[in-house]
Short mmCIF file of C-alpha atoms in Angstrom, two decimals:
data_model
loop_
_atom_site.label_atom_id
_atom_site.label_comp_id
_atom_site.label_asym_id
_atom_site.label_seq_id
_atom_site.Cartn_x
_atom_site.Cartn_y
_atom_site.Cartn_z
CA UNK A 1 -22.62 134.88 226.43
CA UNK A 2 -21.80 138.55 226.90
CA UNK A 3 -21.75 140.23 230.30
CA UNK A 4 -21.11 143.79 231.43
CA UNK A 5 -18.94 143.88 234.53
CA UNK A 6 -17.23 146.50 236.64
CA UNK A 7 -13.54 146.03 235.87
CA UNK A 8 -12.28 148.85 238.10
CA UNK A 9 -13.79 151.95 239.64
CA UNK A 10 -15.49 153.80 236.76
CA UNK A 11 -14.42 151.16 234.19
CA UNK A 12 -16.99 148.83 232.58
CA UNK A 13 -15.87 145.80 230.59
CA UNK A 14 -17.97 143.81 228.13
CA UNK A 15 -16.70 140.25 227.94
CA UNK A 16 -17.71 136.79 226.80
CA UNK A 17 -18.16 134.07 229.40
CA UNK A 18 -19.15 130.43 229.07
CA UNK A 19 -22.91 129.96 228.98
CA UNK A 20 -23.87 128.03 232.11
CA UNK A 21 -25.80 124.77 231.95
CA UNK A 22 -29.32 125.10 233.33
CA UNK A 23 -30.65 122.86 236.08
CA UNK A 24 -34.09 121.18 236.01
CA UNK A 25 -35.60 124.17 237.85
CA UNK A 26 -33.99 126.89 235.69
CA UNK A 27 -35.09 128.93 232.68
CA UNK A 28 -32.64 130.41 230.16
CA UNK A 29 -33.64 133.78 228.75
CA UNK A 30 -32.06 135.51 225.76
CA UNK A 31 -31.89 139.07 227.00
CA UNK A 32 -33.25 141.58 224.48
CA UNK A 33 -33.27 144.66 226.71
CA UNK A 34 -32.02 145.56 230.16
CA UNK A 35 -32.42 148.58 232.36
CA UNK A 36 -29.46 150.13 234.11
CA UNK A 37 -30.62 151.78 237.32
CA UNK A 38 -29.13 153.81 240.14
CA UNK A 39 -27.69 150.80 241.93
CA UNK A 40 -25.77 149.83 238.78
CA UNK A 41 -24.35 153.35 238.54
CA UNK A 42 -23.32 153.16 242.21
CA UNK A 43 -21.47 149.90 241.47
CA UNK A 44 -19.63 151.52 238.55
CA UNK A 45 -18.46 154.39 240.74
CA UNK A 46 -17.41 152.13 243.61
CA UNK A 47 -20.19 152.96 246.08
CA UNK A 48 -20.67 149.26 246.82
CA UNK A 49 -20.01 145.86 245.36
CA UNK A 50 -16.69 144.55 244.15
CA UNK A 51 -14.80 144.34 240.87
CA UNK A 52 -16.27 141.80 238.42
CA UNK A 53 -19.82 142.50 239.64
CA UNK A 54 -22.22 142.13 236.71
CA UNK A 55 -24.46 145.01 235.76
CA UNK A 56 -28.10 144.99 234.75
CA UNK A 57 -30.70 143.31 236.92
CA UNK A 58 -33.85 144.46 235.13
CA UNK A 59 -33.81 142.37 231.92
CA UNK A 60 -36.49 141.27 229.51
CA UNK A 61 -36.22 138.75 226.71
CA UNK A 62 -37.35 135.45 225.21
CA UNK A 63 -37.10 132.02 226.81
CA UNK A 64 -34.69 129.81 224.87
CA UNK A 65 -34.56 126.79 227.19
CA UNK A 66 -36.57 125.43 230.13
CA UNK A 67 -35.57 122.86 232.72
CA UNK A 68 -37.45 119.58 233.11
CA UNK A 69 -39.28 120.78 236.25
CA UNK A 70 -40.68 123.91 234.57
CA UNK A 71 -44.29 123.67 233.38
CA UNK A 72 -45.68 127.22 233.35
CA UNK A 73 -43.15 128.71 230.92
CA UNK A 74 -42.26 127.64 227.38
CA UNK A 75 -39.55 128.27 224.80
CA UNK A 76 -40.52 131.41 222.90
CA UNK A 77 -42.37 133.07 225.79
CA UNK A 78 -41.54 136.74 226.28
CA UNK A 79 -40.61 137.42 229.90
CA UNK A 80 -39.04 139.88 232.31
CA UNK A 81 -37.42 139.21 235.64
CA UNK A 82 -38.53 140.43 239.01
CA UNK A 83 -35.27 141.37 240.68
CA UNK A 84 -36.65 141.71 244.21
CA UNK A 85 -36.00 138.60 246.26
CA UNK A 86 -38.26 138.85 249.27
CA UNK A 87 -38.79 136.17 251.92
CA UNK A 88 -42.50 135.68 251.05
CA UNK A 89 -43.12 134.45 254.60
CA UNK A 90 -46.58 134.60 256.13
CA UNK A 91 -44.81 135.86 259.26
CA UNK A 92 -43.35 138.87 257.41
CA UNK A 93 -45.69 141.86 257.67
CA UNK A 94 -44.62 143.38 254.34
CA UNK A 95 -44.70 140.16 252.29
CA UNK A 96 -48.01 139.03 253.76
CA UNK A 97 -49.56 142.38 252.77
CA UNK A 98 -48.32 142.44 249.18
CA UNK A 99 -45.39 144.80 249.85
CA UNK A 100 -42.59 142.42 248.90
CA UNK A 101 -40.27 145.23 247.82
CA UNK A 102 -40.31 146.52 251.40
CA UNK A 103 -39.32 143.15 252.92
CA UNK A 104 -36.52 143.61 255.46
CA UNK A 105 -34.80 140.49 254.08
CA UNK A 106 -34.83 141.93 250.54
#
């Protein structure tokens, strides 16, 4: 599969890597479009991250494979990813009030 990585400060490299095997709880998505946002630009110009960091965390595409534990998604479904990884704890004020993108653990 193709990935865009930061090779050096201000240098982006497109390369092929081995497609990983999915686990029973994974979904494989063929990316059809992907946003590049401000944080990606900051990575390219060395504001944070490290060389080899992959770019693009706002993709959309079509499911091509689902793990055995997945029941709510199917091959052929059109999907996008939610790139915010909040704690979703009932003890977290932001998460428990629907403000997951403001979670301090995000």
